[in-house]
PDB file of C-alpha atoms in Angstrom:
ATOM      1  CA  MET A   1      21.907 -10.879  11.959  1.00 39.00           C
ATOM      2  CA  VAL A   2      20.480  -8.574   9.293  1.00 45.00           C
ATOM      3  CA  GLY A   3      17.938 -10.460   7.198  1.00 43.00           C
ATOM      4  CA  THR A   4      17.872 -13.468   9.522  1.00 36.00           C
ATOM      5  CA  VAL A   5      14.507 -13.476  11.235  1.00 44.00           C
ATOM      6  CA  SER A   6      11.987 -15.789  12.785  1.00 35.00           C
ATOM      7  CA  LEU A   7       8.326 -14.868  12.680  1.00 43.00           C
ATOM      8  CA  ARG A   8       5.676 -16.388  14.887  1.00 37.00           C
ATOM      9  CA  LYS A   9       1.959 -15.869  14.727  1.00 39.00           C
ATOM     10  CA  ARG A  10       0.150 -13.888  17.358  1.00 40.00           C
ATOM     11  CA  LYS A  11      -2.988 -15.247  18.917  1.00 39.00           C
ATOM     12  CA  SER A  12      -5.115 -12.428  17.523  1.00 40.00           C
ATOM     13  CA  ASN A  13      -5.917 -11.034  14.084  1.00 43.00           C
ATOM     14  CA  GLY A  14      -3.328 -13.065  12.180  1.00 42.00           C
ATOM     15  CA  ARG A  15      -0.505 -10.687  13.154  1.00 42.00           C
ATOM     16  CA  TYR A  16       3.082 -11.825  13.230  1.00 39.00           C
ATOM     17  CA  ARG A  17       5.997 -10.560  15.230  1.00 42.00           C
ATOM     18  CA  LEU A  18       9.695 -11.193  15.464  1.00 40.00           C
ATOM     19  CA  GLY A  19      10.863 -13.167  18.391  1.00 38.00           C
ATOM     20  CA  PRO A  20      12.538 -13.666  20.591  1.00 36.00           C
ATOM     21  CA  ARG A  21      14.852 -10.637  20.597  1.00 37.00           C
ATOM     22  CA  SER A  22      17.366  -9.456  23.156  1.00 35.00           C
ATOM     23  CA  ARG A  23      17.641  -5.880  24.290  1.00 34.00           C
ATOM     24  CA  SER A  24      20.993  -4.196  23.866  1.00 35.00           C
ATOM     25  CA  ALA A  25      23.050  -3.583  27.009  1.00 33.00           C
ATOM     26  CA  SER A  26      23.692  -0.096  25.690  1.00 32.00           C
ATOM     27  CA  LEU A  27      20.081   0.828  26.472  1.00 31.00           C
ATOM     28  CA  GLY A  28      21.097   1.392  30.083  1.00 32.00           C
ATOM     29  CA  ARG A  29      23.693   3.912  28.964  1.00 33.00           C
ATOM     30  CA  VAL A  30      21.065   5.636  26.832  1.00 35.00           C
ATOM     31  CA  GLU A  31      18.823   5.921  29.879  1.00 37.00           C
ATOM     32  CA  ASP A  32      21.722   7.450  31.835  1.00 42.00           C
ATOM     33  CA  LYS A  33      22.220   9.972  29.035  1.00 42.00           C
ATOM     34  CA  THR A  34      18.511  10.684  29.131  1.00 40.00           C
ATOM     35  CA  ALA A  35      18.660  11.543  32.822  1.00 40.00           C
ATOM     36  CA  ALA A  36      21.714  13.747  32.340  1.00 40.00           C
ATOM     37  CA  ALA A  37      20.183  15.578  29.374  1.00 40.00           C
ATOM     38  CA  THR A  38      16.921  16.115  31.251  1.00 37.00           C
ATOM     39  CA  ALA A  39      18.705  17.460  34.357  1.00 36.00           C
ATOM     40  CA  SER A  40      20.771  19.816  32.225  1.00 39.00           C
ATOM     41  CA  LEU A  41      17.684  21.137  30.481  1.00 35.00           C
ATOM     42  CA  LEU A  42      15.778  21.720  33.692  1.00 34.00           C
ATOM     43  CA  TRP A  43      18.766  23.411  35.294  1.00 35.00           C
ATOM     44  CA  ASP A  44      19.968  25.686  32.501  1.00 43.00           C
ATOM     45  CA  ALA A  45      16.918  26.467  30.351  1.00 42.00           C
ATOM     46  CA  GLU A  46      14.630  29.437  30.583  1.00 45.00           C
ATOM     47  CA  PRO A  47      11.380  28.379  32.350  1.00 46.00           C
ATOM     48  CA  ALA A  48       9.227  29.227  29.325  1.00 46.00           C
ATOM     49  CA  SER A  49      11.314  27.110  26.969  1.00 51.00           C
ATOM     50  CA  THR A  50      12.054  24.165  29.260  1.00 44.00           C
ATOM     51  CA  LEU A  51       9.117  22.054  28.049  1.00 45.00           C
ATOM     52  CA  GLN A  52       9.919  22.645  24.376  1.00 52.00           C
ATOM     53  CA  ARG A  53      13.583  21.771  24.844  1.00 51.00           C
ATOM     54  CA  LEU A  54      12.714  18.726  26.893  1.00 44.00           C
ATOM     55  CA  SER A  55      10.346  17.574  24.147  1.00 49.00           C
ATOM     56  CA  ARG A  56      13.039  18.004  21.476  1.00 54.00           C
ATOM     57  CA  SER A  57      15.542  16.180  23.682  1.00 48.00           C
ATOM     58  CA  CYS A  58      13.185  13.237  24.094  1.00 47.00           C
ATOM     59  CA  GLU A  59      12.622  13.092  20.318  1.00 51.00           C
ATOM     60  CA  ASN A  60      16.387  13.054  19.690  1.00 51.00           C
ATOM     61  CA  ILE A  61      16.915  10.345  22.301  1.00 45.00           C
ATOM     62  CA  MET A  62      14.155   8.190  20.805  1.00 48.00           C
ATOM     63  CA  SER A  63      15.718   8.609  17.364  1.00 49.00           C
ATOM     64  CA  TYR A  64      19.049   7.487  18.814  1.00 46.00           C
ATOM     65  CA  ILE A  65      17.457   4.419  20.400  1.00 43.00           C
ATOM     66  CA  GLN A  66      15.713   3.540  17.118  1.00 46.00           C
ATOM     67  CA  MET A  67      18.958   3.802  15.163  1.00 47.00           C
ATOM     68  CA  THR A  68      20.858   1.593  17.653  1.00 51.00           C
ATOM     69  CA  GLU A  69      18.158  -0.974  18.416  1.00 73.00           C
ATOM     70  CA  GLY A  70      15.797  -0.809  15.445  1.00 84.00           C
ATOM     71  CA  ARG A  71      12.254   0.374  14.920  1.00 91.00           C
ATOM     72  CA  ARG A  72       9.024  -1.568  15.054  1.00 93.00           C
ATOM     73  CA  SER A  73       6.959  -1.726  11.899  1.00 94.00           C
ATOM     74  CA  HIS A  74       3.593  -3.072  10.811  1.00 96.00           C
ATOM     75  CA  VAL A  75       3.547  -4.413   7.262  1.00 97.00           C
ATOM     76  CA  THR A  76       0.031  -4.897   5.904  1.00 96.00           C
ATOM     77  CA  LEU A  77      -0.258  -7.632   3.285  1.00 96.00           C
ATOM     78  CA  LEU A  78      -2.752  -7.785   0.444  1.00 95.00           C
ATOM     79  CA  ASP A  79      -4.736 -10.563   2.115  1.00 92.00           C
ATOM     80  CA  GLY A  80      -5.253  -8.438   5.235  1.00 92.00           C
ATOM     81  CA  ARG A  81      -2.612 -10.051   7.433  1.00 93.00           C
ATOM     82  CA  VAL A  82      -0.216  -7.773   9.284  1.00 95.00           C
ATOM     83  CA  LEU A  83       3.430  -8.572   9.989  1.00 95.00           C
ATOM     84  CA  ASP A  84       4.978  -7.035  13.092  1.00 95.00           C
ATOM     85  CA  ILE A  85       8.695  -6.652  12.303  1.00 95.00           C
ATOM     86  CA  LEU A  86      11.547  -5.004  14.168  1.00 95.00           C
ATOM     87  CA  ILE A  87      13.614  -3.248  11.502  1.00 95.00           C
ATOM     88  CA  GLN A  88      17.318  -3.200  12.287  1.00 94.00           C
ATOM     89  CA  PRO A  89      19.357  -0.100  11.307  1.00 94.00           C
ATOM     90  CA  LYS A  90      21.373  -1.916   8.620  1.00 94.00           C
ATOM     91  CA  LEU A  91      18.418  -3.660   6.975  1.00 96.00           C
ATOM     92  CA  TYR A  92      17.966  -2.686   3.316  1.00 97.00           C
ATOM     93  CA  ALA A  93      14.514  -2.213   1.817  1.00 97.00           C
ATOM     94  CA  GLY A  94      15.239  -4.978  -0.709  1.00 96.00           C
ATOM     95  CA  GLU A  95      15.953  -7.390   2.138  1.00 96.00           C
ATOM     96  CA  LEU A  96      12.738  -6.426   3.883  1.00 97.00           C
ATOM     97  CA  LEU A  97      10.809  -6.989   0.632  1.00 96.00           C
ATOM     98  CA  ASP A  98      12.378 -10.462   0.371  1.00 95.00           C
ATOM     99  CA  MET A  99      11.218 -11.250   3.904  1.00 94.00           C
ATOM    100  CA  VAL A 100       7.661 -10.117   3.178  1.00 95.00           C
ATOM    101  CA  ALA A 101       7.513 -11.857  -0.223  1.00 93.00           C
ATOM    102  CA  SER A 102       8.494 -15.142   1.433  1.00 91.00           C
ATOM    103  CA  HIS A 103       5.075 -15.244   3.121  1.00 87.00           C
ATOM    104  CA  PHE A 104       3.480 -15.743  -0.290  1.00 86.00           C
ATOM    105  CA  ASN A 105       6.234 -17.933  -1.732  1.00 88.00           C
ATOM    106  CA  LEU A 106       6.398 -15.171  -4.329  1.00 93.00           C
ATOM    107  CA  LYS A 107       8.743 -15.654  -7.285  1.00 92.00           C
ATOM    108  CA  GLU A 108       7.891 -12.513  -9.316  1.00 95.00           C
ATOM    109  CA  LYS A 109       8.550 -10.011  -6.551  1.00 94.00           C
ATOM    110  CA  GLU A 110       9.917  -7.455  -9.043  1.00 95.00           C
ATOM    111  CA  TYR A 111       6.337  -6.231  -9.586  1.00 96.00           C
ATOM    112  CA  PHE A 112       5.818  -5.419  -5.911  1.00 97.00           C
ATOM    113  CA  GLY A 113       7.066  -2.949  -3.353  1.00 97.00           C
ATOM    114  CA  LEU A 114       6.634  -1.561   0.142  1.00 97.00           C
ATOM    115  CA  ALA A 115       4.877   1.794   0.422  1.00 96.00           C
ATOM    116  CA  TYR A 116       4.282   4.317   3.190  1.00 95.00           C
ATOM    117  CA  LEU A 117       2.389   7.586   3.614  1.00 91.00           C
ATOM    118  CA  ASP A 118       4.002  10.886   4.567  1.00 87.00           C
ATOM    119  CA  ASP A 119       2.545  13.525   6.896  1.00 84.00           C
ATOM    120  CA  VAL A 120       0.235  14.908   4.189  1.00 80.00           C
ATOM    121  CA  GLY A 121      -1.003  11.525   2.970  1.00 81.00           C
ATOM    122  CA  HIS A 122       1.167  11.147  -0.139  1.00 84.00           C
ATOM    123  CA  GLN A 123       2.359   7.641  -0.936  1.00 89.00           C
ATOM    124  CA  HIS A 124       6.055   6.863  -1.268  1.00 93.00           C
ATOM    125  CA  TRP A 125       7.889   3.636  -2.094  1.00 95.00           C
ATOM    126  CA  LEU A 126      10.878   2.223  -0.259  1.00 96.00           C
ATOM    127  CA  GLN A 127      13.953   2.262  -2.505  1.00 95.00           C
ATOM    128  CA  GLN A 128      15.412  -1.233  -2.461  1.00 94.00           C
ATOM    129  CA  ASP A 129      19.031  -0.081  -2.563  1.00 95.00           C
ATOM    130  CA  ARG A 130      18.609   2.118   0.531  1.00 95.00           C
ATOM    131  CA  ARG A 131      18.427   1.132   4.173  1.00 96.00           C
ATOM    132  CA  VAL A 132      14.838   1.138   5.401  1.00 96.00           C
ATOM    133  CA  LEU A 133      15.403   3.596   8.244  1.00 94.00           C
ATOM    134  CA  GLU A 134      17.097   6.108   5.927  1.00 93.00           C
ATOM    135  CA  HIS A 135      13.735   6.958   4.358  1.00 93.00           C
ATOM    136  CA  GLU A 136      11.841  10.061   5.492  1.00 89.00           C
ATOM    137  CA  PHE A 137       8.976   8.530   7.437  1.00 89.00           C
ATOM    138  CA  SER A 138       6.212  10.432   9.183  1.00 82.00           C
ATOM    139  CA  LYS A 139       7.187  11.450  12.696  1.00 78.00           C
ATOM    140  CA  LYS A 140       3.550  11.222  13.748  1.00 76.00           C
ATOM    141  CA  VAL A 141       3.294   7.451  13.277  1.00 72.00           C
ATOM    142  CA  ALA A 142       4.874   4.891  15.584  1.00 81.00           C
ATOM    143  CA  PRO A 143       5.410   2.080  14.755  1.00 89.00           C
ATOM    144  CA  LEU A 144       6.070   2.443  11.034  1.00 93.00           C
ATOM    145  CA  GLU A 145       3.088   1.573   8.859  1.00 94.00           C
ATOM    146  CA  LEU A 146       4.102  -0.086   5.586  1.00 96.00           C
ATOM    147  CA  ASN A 147       1.956  -1.629   2.852  1.00 97.00           C
ATOM    148  CA  PHE A 148       2.979  -4.482   0.580  1.00 97.00           C
ATOM    149  CA  ALA A 149       1.399  -3.720  -2.799  1.00 97.00           C
ATOM    150  CA  VAL A 150       1.688  -3.898  -6.575  1.00 97.00           C
ATOM    151  CA  ARG A 151       4.159  -1.228  -7.648  1.00 96.00           C
ATOM    152  CA  PHE A 152       4.524  -2.022 -11.356  1.00 96.00           C
ATOM    153  CA  TYR A 153       1.393  -2.952 -13.271  1.00 96.00           C
ATOM    154  CA  VAL A 154       1.289  -5.027 -16.436  1.00 95.00           C
ATOM    155  CA  GLU A 155      -0.994  -4.495 -19.410  1.00 92.00           C
ATOM    156  CA  ASN A 156      -2.931  -7.627 -18.468  1.00 94.00           C
ATOM    157  CA  ILE A 157      -2.393 -10.601 -16.191  1.00 96.00           C
ATOM    158  CA  SER A 158      -1.555 -12.885 -19.132  1.00 94.00           C
ATOM    159  CA  LYS A 159       1.908 -11.278 -18.969  1.00 94.00           C
ATOM    160  CA  LEU A 160       2.457 -12.818 -15.528  1.00 96.00           C
ATOM    161  CA  ARG A 161       4.101 -16.219 -15.281  1.00 94.00           C
ATOM    162  CA  ASN A 162       3.117 -17.331 -11.790  1.00 94.00           C
ATOM    163  CA  VAL A 163      -0.351 -18.097 -10.412  1.00 95.00           C
ATOM    164  CA  GLN A 164       0.586 -16.598  -7.037  1.00 95.00           C
ATOM    165  CA  THR A 165       1.399 -13.290  -8.720  1.00 96.00           C
ATOM    166  CA  VAL A 166      -2.014 -13.266 -10.413  1.00 97.00           C
ATOM    167  CA  GLU A 167      -3.672 -13.918  -7.044  1.00 96.00           C
ATOM    168  CA  LEU A 168      -1.915 -10.904  -5.539  1.00 97.00           C
ATOM    169  CA  TYR A 169      -2.882  -8.654  -8.461  1.00 97.00           C
ATOM    170  CA  TYR A 170      -6.452  -9.811  -7.934  1.00 97.00           C
ATOM    171  CA  LEU A 171      -6.347  -9.083  -4.187  1.00 97.00           C
ATOM    172  CA  GLN A 172      -5.009  -5.588  -4.844  1.00 97.00           C
ATOM    173  CA  ALA A 173      -7.715  -4.922  -7.445  1.00 97.00           C
ATOM    174  CA  LYS A 174     -10.388  -6.067  -4.972  1.00 96.00           C
ATOM    175  CA  ASN A 175      -8.992  -3.751  -2.293  1.00 95.00           C
ATOM    176  CA  LEU A 176      -8.946  -0.800  -4.691  1.00 95.00           C
ATOM    177  CA  ILE A 177     -12.538  -1.394  -5.783  1.00 95.00           C
ATOM    178  CA  ALA A 178     -13.729  -1.803  -2.177  1.00 92.00           C
ATOM    179  CA  LYS A 179     -12.054   1.494  -1.213  1.00 91.00           C
ATOM    180  CA  GLY A 180     -13.520   3.301  -4.208  1.00 90.00           C
ATOM    181  CA  ALA A 181      -9.994   4.102  -5.401  1.00 91.00           C
ATOM    182  CA  VAL A 182     -10.800   3.147  -9.008  1.00 92.00           C
ATOM    183  CA  ASP A 183     -13.394   5.150 -10.925  1.00 91.00           C
ATOM    184  CA  THR A 184     -16.232   2.957 -12.149  1.00 93.00           C
ATOM    185  CA  ASP A 185     -20.007   2.918 -12.497  1.00 94.00           C
ATOM    186  CA  SER A 186     -22.417   1.207 -10.124  1.00 95.00           C
ATOM    187  CA  GLU A 187     -23.302  -1.776 -12.327  1.00 97.00           C
ATOM    188  CA  THR A 188     -19.633  -2.630 -12.806  1.00 97.00           C
ATOM    189  CA  VAL A 189     -19.137  -2.555  -9.036  1.00 96.00           C
ATOM    190  CA  PHE A 190     -22.091  -4.926  -8.529  1.00 97.00           C
ATOM    191  CA  GLU A 191     -20.752  -7.327 -11.163  1.00 97.00           C
ATOM    192  CA  LEU A 192     -17.234  -7.263  -9.700  1.00 97.00           C
ATOM    193  CA  THR A 193     -18.597  -7.839  -6.202  1.00 96.00           C
ATOM    194  CA  ALA A 194     -20.491 -10.887  -7.447  1.00 97.00           C
ATOM    195  CA  GLN A 195     -17.395 -12.228  -9.230  1.00 97.00           C
ATOM    196  CA  GLY A 196     -15.485 -11.798  -5.976  1.00 96.00           C
ATOM    197  CA  LEU A 197     -18.103 -13.781  -4.062  1.00 97.00           C
ATOM    198  CA  GLN A 198     -17.950 -16.560  -6.649  1.00 97.00           C
ATOM    199  CA  ALA A 199     -14.137 -16.685  -6.413  1.00 97.00           C
ATOM    200  CA  SER A 200     -14.118 -16.724  -2.605  1.00 95.00           C
ATOM    201  CA  HIS A 201     -17.223 -18.739  -1.707  1.00 96.00           C
ATOM    202  CA  GLY A 202     -18.281 -20.688  -4.774  1.00 96.00           C
ATOM    203  CA  ASP A 203     -21.820 -21.000  -6.107  1.00 97.00           C
ATOM    204  CA  PHE A 204     -24.798 -18.992  -4.923  1.00 97.00           C
ATOM    205  CA  ILE A 205     -26.712 -20.727  -2.106  1.00 96.00           C
ATOM    206  CA  ASP A 206     -29.527 -18.396  -1.088  1.00 96.00           C
ATOM    207  CA  GLU A 207     -30.208 -14.694  -0.617  1.00 96.00           C
ATOM    208  CA  LYS A 208     -29.772 -14.737   3.170  1.00 96.00           C
ATOM    209  CA  THR A 209     -26.312 -16.303   2.919  1.00 96.00           C
ATOM    210  CA  THR A 210     -25.294 -13.847   0.198  1.00 96.00           C
ATOM    211  CA  LYS A 211     -26.351 -10.839   2.278  1.00 95.00           C
ATOM    212  CA  GLU A 212     -24.356 -12.165   5.235  1.00 95.00           C
ATOM    213  CA  LEU A 213     -21.304 -12.613   3.012  1.00 95.00           C
ATOM    214  CA  LEU A 214     -21.609  -9.053   1.743  1.00 93.00           C
ATOM    215  CA  VAL A 215     -21.609  -7.736   5.300  1.00 90.00           C
ATOM    216  CA  LYS A 216     -18.611  -9.843   6.347  1.00 90.00           C
ATOM    217  CA  SER A 217     -16.529  -9.181   3.240  1.00 86.00           C
ATOM    218  CA  LEU A 218     -17.041  -5.373   3.197  1.00 84.00           C
ATOM    219  CA  SER A 219     -16.668  -5.627  -0.575  1.00 85.00           C
ATOM    220  CA  LEU A 220     -19.216  -2.943  -1.454  1.00 89.00           C
ATOM    221  CA  PRO A 221     -17.610   0.529  -1.550  1.00 89.00           C
ATOM    222  CA  SER A 222     -19.125   2.961   0.939  1.00 88.00           C
ATOM    223  CA  HIS A 223     -19.880   5.477  -1.821  1.00 89.00           C
ATOM    224  CA  MET A 224     -22.202   2.911  -3.423  1.00 91.00           C
ATOM    225  CA  LEU A 225     -24.289   2.896  -0.256  1.00 88.00           C
ATOM    226  CA  HIS A 226     -24.489   6.670  -0.451  1.00 91.00           C
ATOM    227  CA  LYS A 227     -25.814   6.502  -4.008  1.00 92.00           C
ATOM    228  CA  HIS A 228     -28.143   3.518  -3.586  1.00 95.00           C
ATOM    229  CA  SER A 229     -30.038   1.809  -0.793  1.00 94.00           C
ATOM    230  CA  LEU A 230     -28.531  -1.326   0.727  1.00 93.00           C
ATOM    231  CA  SER A 231     -31.445  -3.442  -0.490  1.00 94.00           C
ATOM    232  CA  PHE A 232     -30.935  -2.247  -4.076  1.00 96.00           C
ATOM    233  CA  CYS A 233     -27.196  -3.046  -3.929  1.00 95.00           C
ATOM    234  CA  GLU A 234     -27.891  -6.498  -2.517  1.00 96.00           C
ATOM    235  CA  GLU A 235     -30.492  -7.177  -5.205  1.00 97.00           C
ATOM    236  CA  ARG A 236     -28.100  -6.262  -8.042  1.00 97.00           C
ATOM    237  CA  VAL A 237     -25.202  -8.268  -6.614  1.00 97.00           C
ATOM    238  CA  ILE A 238     -27.415 -11.315  -6.077  1.00 97.00           C
ATOM    239  CA  SER A 239     -28.672 -11.077  -9.653  1.00 97.00           C
ATOM    240  CA  TYR A 240     -25.112 -11.190 -11.002  1.00 97.00           C
ATOM    241  CA  TYR A 241     -24.043 -13.828  -8.480  1.00 97.00           C
ATOM    242  CA  LYS A 242     -26.741 -16.258  -9.637  1.00 97.00           C
ATOM    243  CA  SER A 243     -25.530 -15.922 -13.232  1.00 97.00           C
ATOM    244  CA  PHE A 244     -22.017 -17.086 -12.282  1.00 97.00           C
ATOM    245  CA  ILE A 245     -23.045 -20.483 -10.915  1.00 97.00           C
ATOM    246  CA  GLY A 246     -20.569 -23.114 -12.094  1.00 97.00           C
ATOM    247  CA  TYR A 247     -17.620 -20.708 -12.487  1.00 97.00           C
ATOM    248  CA  THR A 248     -14.380 -21.946 -10.948  1.00 97.00           C
ATOM    249  CA  ARG A 249     -12.249 -19.712  -8.742  1.00 97.00           C
ATOM    250  CA  GLY A 250      -9.686 -19.334 -11.506  1.00 96.00           C
ATOM    251  CA  LEU A 251     -12.281 -18.339 -14.114  1.00 97.00           C
ATOM    252  CA  SER A 252     -13.866 -15.845 -11.705  1.00 97.00           C
ATOM    253  CA  ILE A 253     -10.493 -14.203 -11.043  1.00 97.00           C
ATOM    254  CA  VAL A 254      -9.691 -14.005 -14.764  1.00 97.00           C
ATOM    255  CA  ASN A 255     -13.108 -12.461 -15.484  1.00 97.00           C
ATOM    256  CA  TYR A 256     -12.703 -10.024 -12.581  1.00 98.00           C
ATOM    257  CA  MET A 257      -9.312  -8.843 -13.809  1.00 97.00           C
ATOM    258  CA  ALA A 258     -10.521  -8.565 -17.426  1.00 97.00           C
ATOM    259  CA  ILE A 259     -13.142  -6.054 -16.275  1.00 97.00           C
ATOM    260  CA  VAL A 260     -10.826  -4.119 -13.942  1.00 97.00           C
ATOM    261  CA  GLU A 261      -8.025  -3.812 -16.498  1.00 96.00           C
ATOM    262  CA  ASN A 262     -10.372  -1.910 -18.803  1.00 95.00           C
ATOM    263  CA  LEU A 263     -11.276   0.693 -16.181  1.00 95.00           C
ATOM    264  CA  PRO A 264      -9.652   4.053 -17.019  1.00 93.00           C
ATOM    265  CA  THR A 265      -7.977   4.702 -13.650  1.00 93.00           C
ATOM    266  CA  TYR A 266      -6.828   1.174 -12.820  1.00 94.00           C
ATOM    267  CA  GLY A 267      -3.109   0.486 -12.877  1.00 92.00           C
ATOM    268  CA  ILE A 268      -2.125   4.135 -12.468  1.00 91.00           C
ATOM    269  CA  HIS A 269      -0.279   5.687  -9.547  1.00 90.00           C
ATOM    270  CA  PHE A 270      -1.397   9.310  -9.198  1.00 88.00           C
ATOM    271  CA  TYR A 271       0.748  12.106  -7.737  1.00 86.00           C
ATOM    272  CA  GLU A 272       0.014  15.790  -7.224  1.00 86.00           C
ATOM    273  CA  VAL A 273       2.448  18.004  -9.135  1.00 86.00           C
ATOM    274  CA  ASN A 274       2.834  21.592 -10.338  1.00 85.00           C
ATOM    275  CA  ASP A 275       4.086  22.687 -13.731  1.00 83.00           C
ATOM    276  CA  LYS A 276       6.678  25.441 -14.224  1.00 83.00           C
ATOM    277  CA  ASP A 277       3.918  28.056 -14.092  1.00 84.00           C
ATOM    278  CA  GLY A 278       2.645  26.754 -10.763  1.00 85.00           C
ATOM    279  CA  ALA A 279      -0.547  25.162 -12.120  1.00 86.00           C
ATOM    280  CA  ALA A 280      -1.678  22.024 -10.275  1.00 89.00           C
ATOM    281  CA  TRP A 281      -1.918  18.715 -12.136  1.00 89.00           C
ATOM    282  CA  LEU A 282      -2.145  15.013 -11.428  1.00 89.00           C
ATOM    283  CA  LEU A 283       0.785  12.982 -12.710  1.00 87.00           C
ATOM    284  CA  GLY A 284      -0.102   9.377 -13.538  1.00 86.00           C
ATOM    285  CA  LEU A 285       2.496   6.614 -13.812  1.00 88.00           C
ATOM    286  CA  SER A 286       1.436   3.394 -15.533  1.00 87.00           C
ATOM    287  CA  HIS A 287       2.778   0.590 -17.713  1.00 88.00           C
ATOM    288  CA  GLN A 288       2.159   2.864 -20.727  1.00 88.00           C
ATOM    289  CA  GLY A 289       4.127   5.869 -19.555  1.00 88.00           C
ATOM    290  CA  VAL A 290       3.597   9.212 -17.828  1.00 88.00           C
ATOM    291  CA  SER A 291       0.257  11.012 -18.146  1.00 87.00           C
ATOM    292  CA  LEU A 292      -1.033  14.419 -17.082  1.00 88.00           C
ATOM    293  CA  TYR A 293      -4.567  14.838 -15.749  1.00 89.00           C
ATOM    294  CA  GLU A 294      -6.675  17.701 -14.527  1.00 89.00           C
ATOM    295  CA  HIS A 295      -7.776  17.328 -10.916  1.00 84.00           C
ATOM    296  CA  ALA A 296     -11.418  17.356 -11.947  1.00 84.00           C
ATOM    297  CA  ASP A 297     -11.118  14.341 -14.264  1.00 87.00           C
ATOM    298  CA  LYS A 298      -8.759  11.399 -13.785  1.00 86.00           C
ATOM    299  CA  THR A 299     -10.414   9.345 -16.510  1.00 86.00           C
ATOM    300  CA  LYS A 300      -9.051  11.302 -19.492  1.00 88.00           C
ATOM    301  CA  ALA A 301      -5.412  12.260 -19.763  1.00 86.00           C
ATOM    302  CA  LYS A 302      -4.594  15.662 -21.226  1.00 87.00           C
ATOM    303  CA  LYS A 303      -1.186  14.465 -22.332  1.00 86.00           C
ATOM    304  CA  VAL A 304       0.473  11.048 -22.453  1.00 87.00           C
ATOM    305  CA  TYR A 305       4.246  10.536 -22.694  1.00 84.00           C
ATOM    306  CA  PHE A 306       4.832   6.920 -23.663  1.00 86.00           C
ATOM    307  CA  TRP A 307       7.900   5.251 -22.173  1.00 83.00           C
ATOM    308  CA  ARG A 308       9.404   4.709 -25.625  1.00 82.00           C
ATOM    309  CA  GLN A 309       9.327   8.490 -26.137  1.00 79.00           C
ATOM    310  CA  LEU A 310      11.018   9.348 -22.850  1.00 76.00           C
ATOM    311  CA  GLU A 311      14.664   8.756 -23.618  1.00 71.00           C
ATOM    312  CA  ASN A 312      15.991  11.696 -21.582  1.00 68.00           C
ATOM    313  CA  LEU A 313      13.742  11.673 -18.532  1.00 65.00           C
ATOM    314  CA  TYR A 314      15.550  12.629 -15.313  1.00 58.00           C
ATOM    315  CA  PHE A 315      14.836  14.378 -12.034  1.00 59.00           C
ATOM    316  CA  ARG A 316      16.638  16.581  -9.529  1.00 58.00           C
ATOM    317  CA  ASP A 317      15.328  17.055  -5.985  1.00 56.00           C
ATOM    318  CA  LYS A 318      11.571  17.318  -6.595  1.00 59.00           C
ATOM    319  CA  LYS A 319      11.680  18.405 -10.234  1.00 57.00           C
ATOM    320  CA  ILE A 320      11.257  16.240 -13.339  1.00 57.00           C
ATOM    321  CA  PHE A 321      12.833  17.137 -16.694  1.00 51.00           C
ATOM    322  CA  HIS A 322      12.780  15.598 -20.155  1.00 52.00           C
TER     323      HIS A 322
END
């Protein structure tokens, strides 16, 4: 049954979930083991440690249930939809990616991946040749929270063969700009916001409609509203929006990506690392290679190792060598 799923849409928020599914008859035996383990703990343990041992026992039992029945997951897509999927123990990450990619009829799925955050907020990618549940997920989050996203960036979207792939790159860029995850100046944000409105809603109608769209789309980064008043932001976006009248959706997306691709921190995955002396750096991975940045400035790399120069790059545990 691994990889054979049926998804149906929920009535709310565009979520999907697997169904129907049958519960394993072994669950009853697990419950019996739960009762026995609990009784043993309460009978034999020291009073002060009973609660701690009971808590650990419950965690172990839940892990056992998840490994025998599967674990629920929420997979957030780039268009905002969320898939609710029960991940079976034998399901590989590559198979899960195939399932998710099918919702976009995606042919160039090699550029994409499924990511998750650990307990300290660092992003990790599912390895396609490993089973999903073998990854070290946060124990604080249930169900699993996964994000479908661009994993491997290209120099520019002209390298992509499929229109659907370009659309997904565009959606990711929009999300990054809206979250303030890409360093850029205010005027560029206003222009990109206007290009996004043109791509999504067509030509400018009037100021009232544009202001309503800005509120609904949440496309202005929150840090912009800390730097400028809302009325000023609206005025600048409207000014750009009027100048794009007549642009098709395709042209607006191409123009949007042309601007984003020239931003210094776009297309780079940043990771916190320490050198052999213990000094903290940011390690950036991009289509160009591996770059080192100081924490105070992600716009200018202190050192760039181009992929063509890294013939002997390898890692062991959490250390990288070359």
